[in-house]
């Protein structure tokens, strides 16, 4: 059975830290599932990247808000960060080519690398969602 948590955050830069703390607290203290520490750390990091993208690249960071939905099942975490959309149409989240000296643009690369699955939220919503798993899910072969 899945446990679902939801929280709305103002679109301010300091709220990324608050979202990280909220997520980490739920996954380590309040969660009924025994989630490995590295999976919790990955979930918190990727939430931070998605929330930062919402604030930097969407209307969420221009006086708006962003919503976080955290769903925990046995051996699976799904996180969605819904933003208020891109100004003037914009684009959906994507992986940018990065250079060694680039100061920005690694967030979606981290999500792509660490998440088992990820993608833009289904229309008409805006934002990104990702899934992390640990151990062997039912019906999968042992690693």
Short mmCIF file of the C-alpha atoms (twelve columns), coordinates in Angstrom:
data_MODEL
# 
_entry.id   MODEL 
# 
loop_
_atom_site.group_PDB 
_atom_site.id 
_atom_site.type_symbol 
_atom_site.label_atom_id 
_atom_site.label_alt_id 
_atom_site.label_comp_id 
_atom_site.label_asym_id 
_atom_site.label_seq_id 
_atom_site.Cartn_x 
_atom_site.Cartn_y 
_atom_site.Cartn_z 
_atom_site.pdbx_PDB_model_num 
ATOM 1   C CA . UNK A 1   0.000  0.000   0.000   1 
ATOM 2   C CA . UNK A 2   1.318  3.440   -0.933  1 
ATOM 3   C CA . UNK A 3   1.619  6.332   1.485   1 
ATOM 4   C CA . UNK A 4   1.208  9.760   -0.130  1 
ATOM 5   C CA . UNK A 5   2.404  13.079  1.300   1 
ATOM 6   C CA . UNK A 6   1.776  16.533  -0.173  1 
ATOM 7   C CA . UNK A 7   3.211  19.938  0.640   1 
ATOM 8   C CA . UNK A 8   2.953  23.359  -1.016  1 
ATOM 9   C CA . UNK A 9   5.948  25.711  -0.806  1 
ATOM 10  C CA . UNK A 10  6.224  29.409  -1.715  1 
ATOM 11  C CA . UNK A 11  8.426  29.944  -4.771  1 
ATOM 12  C CA . UNK A 12  11.335 31.439  -2.818  1 
ATOM 13  C CA . UNK A 13  14.914 30.159  -2.928  1 
ATOM 14  C CA . UNK A 14  14.995 29.441  0.828   1 
ATOM 15  C CA . UNK A 15  12.071 27.038  0.400   1 
ATOM 16  C CA . UNK A 16  14.286 24.503  -1.383  1 
ATOM 17  C CA . UNK A 17  16.013 23.826  1.947   1 
ATOM 18  C CA . UNK A 18  12.609 23.554  3.634   1 
ATOM 19  C CA . UNK A 19  11.431 21.069  0.979   1 
ATOM 20  C CA . UNK A 20  14.606 19.009  1.471   1 
ATOM 21  C CA . UNK A 21  14.087 18.899  5.254   1 
ATOM 22  C CA . UNK A 22  10.418 17.988  4.837   1 
ATOM 23  C CA . UNK A 23  11.272 15.117  2.480   1 
ATOM 24  C CA . UNK A 24  14.167 13.815  4.574   1 
ATOM 25  C CA . UNK A 25  12.068 13.906  7.731   1 
ATOM 26  C CA . UNK A 26  9.255  11.957  6.140   1 
ATOM 27  C CA . UNK A 27  11.563 9.346   4.648   1 
ATOM 28  C CA . UNK A 28  13.667 8.794   7.765   1 
ATOM 29  C CA . UNK A 29  11.436 9.471   10.764  1 
ATOM 30  C CA . UNK A 30  7.777  9.252   9.805   1 
ATOM 31  C CA . UNK A 31  7.915  6.592   7.133   1 
ATOM 32  C CA . UNK A 32  6.797  3.031   7.888   1 
ATOM 33  C CA . UNK A 33  9.196  1.647   5.256   1 
ATOM 34  C CA . UNK A 34  12.850 0.933   5.997   1 
ATOM 35  C CA . UNK A 35  14.470 3.025   3.264   1 
ATOM 36  C CA . UNK A 36  18.252 2.757   2.822   1 
ATOM 37  C CA . UNK A 37  20.184 5.926   3.652   1 
ATOM 38  C CA . UNK A 38  21.644 6.272   0.148   1 
ATOM 39  C CA . UNK A 39  18.142 6.154   -1.357  1 
ATOM 40  C CA . UNK A 40  16.935 8.840   1.066   1 
ATOM 41  C CA . UNK A 41  19.970 10.982  0.185   1 
ATOM 42  C CA . UNK A 42  19.280 10.574  -3.544  1 
ATOM 43  C CA . UNK A 43  15.598 11.444  -3.099  1 
ATOM 44  C CA . UNK A 44  16.462 14.589  -1.134  1 
ATOM 45  C CA . UNK A 45  19.109 15.654  -3.672  1 
ATOM 46  C CA . UNK A 46  16.838 15.135  -6.666  1 
ATOM 47  C CA . UNK A 47  13.944 16.934  -4.979  1 
ATOM 48  C CA . UNK A 48  16.320 19.825  -4.363  1 
ATOM 49  C CA . UNK A 49  17.309 19.937  -8.037  1 
ATOM 50  C CA . UNK A 50  13.705 19.775  -9.264  1 
ATOM 51  C CA . UNK A 51  12.564 22.470  -6.794  1 
ATOM 52  C CA . UNK A 52  15.489 24.710  -7.751  1 
ATOM 53  C CA . UNK A 53  14.559 24.324  -11.426 1 
ATOM 54  C CA . UNK A 54  10.957 25.258  -10.621 1 
ATOM 55  C CA . UNK A 55  12.090 28.449  -8.895  1 
ATOM 56  C CA . UNK A 56  14.727 29.423  -11.465 1 
ATOM 57  C CA . UNK A 57  12.968 28.558  -14.695 1 
ATOM 58  C CA . UNK A 58  9.229  28.910  -14.129 1 
ATOM 59  C CA . UNK A 59  6.598  31.299  -12.870 1 
ATOM 60  C CA . UNK A 60  6.872  29.563  -9.488  1 
ATOM 61  C CA . UNK A 61  9.935  31.694  -8.740  1 
ATOM 62  C CA . UNK A 62  8.202  34.913  -9.744  1 
ATOM 63  C CA . UNK A 63  5.807  35.189  -6.849  1 
ATOM 64  C CA . UNK A 64  4.316  31.725  -7.262  1 
ATOM 65  C CA . UNK A 65  4.591  28.390  -5.499  1 
ATOM 66  C CA . UNK A 66  5.614  24.806  -6.152  1 
ATOM 67  C CA . UNK A 67  3.913  21.635  -4.952  1 
ATOM 68  C CA . UNK A 68  5.669  18.435  -3.914  1 
ATOM 69  C CA . UNK A 69  3.949  15.065  -3.873  1 
ATOM 70  C CA . UNK A 70  5.893  12.228  -2.255  1 
ATOM 71  C CA . UNK A 71  4.582  8.691   -2.686  1 
ATOM 72  C CA . UNK A 72  6.263  5.829   -0.838  1 
ATOM 73  C CA . UNK A 73  5.571  2.184   -1.544  1 
ATOM 74  C CA . UNK A 74  7.470  -0.937  -0.632  1 
ATOM 75  C CA . UNK A 75  10.895 -0.425  -2.271  1 
ATOM 76  C CA . UNK A 76  9.781  2.566   -4.381  1 
ATOM 77  C CA . UNK A 77  9.703  6.350   -3.917  1 
ATOM 78  C CA . UNK A 78  8.018  8.618   -6.444  1 
ATOM 79  C CA . UNK A 79  8.399  12.387  -6.158  1 
ATOM 80  C CA . UNK A 80  6.633  14.992  -8.271  1 
ATOM 81  C CA . UNK A 81  7.514  18.683  -8.213  1 
ATOM 82  C CA . UNK A 82  4.745  20.647  -9.868  1 
ATOM 83  C CA . UNK A 83  5.534  24.213  -10.855 1 
ATOM 84  C CA . UNK A 84  3.448  27.067  -12.252 1 
ATOM 85  C CA . UNK A 85  4.701  26.728  -15.809 1 
ATOM 86  C CA . UNK A 86  7.247  28.428  -17.953 1 
ATOM 87  C CA . UNK A 87  6.874  32.101  -18.794 1 
ATOM 88  C CA . UNK A 88  5.915  32.719  -22.426 1 
ATOM 89  C CA . UNK A 89  5.316  29.053  -23.182 1 
ATOM 90  C CA . UNK A 90  8.852  27.749  -22.537 1 
ATOM 91  C CA . UNK A 91  9.699  24.068  -22.681 1 
ATOM 92  C CA . UNK A 92  9.372  20.951  -20.597 1 
ATOM 93  C CA . UNK A 93  12.322 19.851  -18.416 1 
ATOM 94  C CA . UNK A 94  15.239 18.562  -20.477 1 
ATOM 95  C CA . UNK A 95  18.896 17.573  -20.104 1 
ATOM 96  C CA . UNK A 96  21.275 20.335  -21.174 1 
ATOM 97  C CA . UNK A 97  24.685 19.634  -22.627 1 
ATOM 98  C CA . UNK A 98  27.137 20.684  -19.919 1 
ATOM 99  C CA . UNK A 99  30.729 21.787  -19.988 1 
ATOM 100 C CA . UNK A 100 33.244 21.369  -17.160 1 
ATOM 101 C CA . UNK A 101 33.199 25.102  -16.389 1 
ATOM 102 C CA . UNK A 102 29.404 25.537  -16.491 1 
ATOM 103 C CA . UNK A 103 28.007 26.940  -13.240 1 
ATOM 104 C CA . UNK A 104 24.432 25.759  -13.889 1 
ATOM 105 C CA . UNK A 105 22.599 23.113  -15.876 1 
ATOM 106 C CA . UNK A 106 23.408 19.877  -14.071 1 
ATOM 107 C CA . UNK A 107 20.106 19.340  -12.258 1 
ATOM 108 C CA . UNK A 108 18.320 17.306  -14.910 1 
ATOM 109 C CA . UNK A 109 21.543 15.380  -15.610 1 
ATOM 110 C CA . UNK A 110 21.611 14.328  -11.935 1 
ATOM 111 C CA . UNK A 111 17.951 13.338  -12.067 1 
ATOM 112 C CA . UNK A 112 18.570 11.335  -15.243 1 
ATOM 113 C CA . UNK A 113 21.599 9.610   -13.721 1 
ATOM 114 C CA . UNK A 114 20.216 8.750   -10.266 1 
ATOM 115 C CA . UNK A 115 16.499 8.164   -10.865 1 
ATOM 116 C CA . UNK A 116 15.193 4.846   -12.151 1 
ATOM 117 C CA . UNK A 117 12.649 6.736   -14.231 1 
ATOM 118 C CA . UNK A 118 11.824 10.408  -14.700 1 
ATOM 119 C CA . UNK A 119 9.914  12.722  -17.002 1 
ATOM 120 C CA . UNK A 120 7.731  15.781  -17.291 1 
ATOM 121 C CA . UNK A 121 4.401  15.677  -15.486 1 
ATOM 122 C CA . UNK A 122 1.429  14.837  -17.698 1 
ATOM 123 C CA . UNK A 123 -0.404 17.739  -19.356 1 
ATOM 124 C CA . UNK A 124 -1.928 20.064  -18.220 1 
ATOM 125 C CA . UNK A 125 0.435  19.979  -15.227 1 
ATOM 126 C CA . UNK A 126 3.950  21.461  -15.328 1 
ATOM 127 C CA . UNK A 127 7.026  20.102  -13.620 1 
ATOM 128 C CA . UNK A 128 8.977  16.898  -13.283 1 
ATOM 129 C CA . UNK A 129 8.514  13.561  -11.570 1 
ATOM 130 C CA . UNK A 130 10.975 10.784  -10.799 1 
ATOM 131 C CA . UNK A 131 11.105 7.347   -9.202  1 
ATOM 132 C CA . UNK A 132 13.787 5.693   -7.085  1 
ATOM 133 C CA . UNK A 133 13.773 2.015   -6.123  1 
ATOM 134 C CA . UNK A 134 15.856 -0.165  -3.822  1 
ATOM 135 C CA . UNK A 135 16.188 -3.902  -3.335  1 
ATOM 136 C CA . UNK A 136 14.365 -6.249  -5.667  1 
ATOM 137 C CA . UNK A 137 10.856 -5.277  -6.601  1 
ATOM 138 C CA . UNK A 138 8.312  -8.110  -6.786  1 
ATOM 139 C CA . UNK A 139 8.548  -9.886  -10.128 1 
ATOM 140 C CA . UNK A 140 12.138 -8.761  -10.865 1 
ATOM 141 C CA . UNK A 141 15.251 -10.884 -10.975 1 
ATOM 142 C CA . UNK A 142 17.913 -10.529 -8.303  1 
ATOM 143 C CA . UNK A 143 20.823 -8.276  -9.287  1 
# 
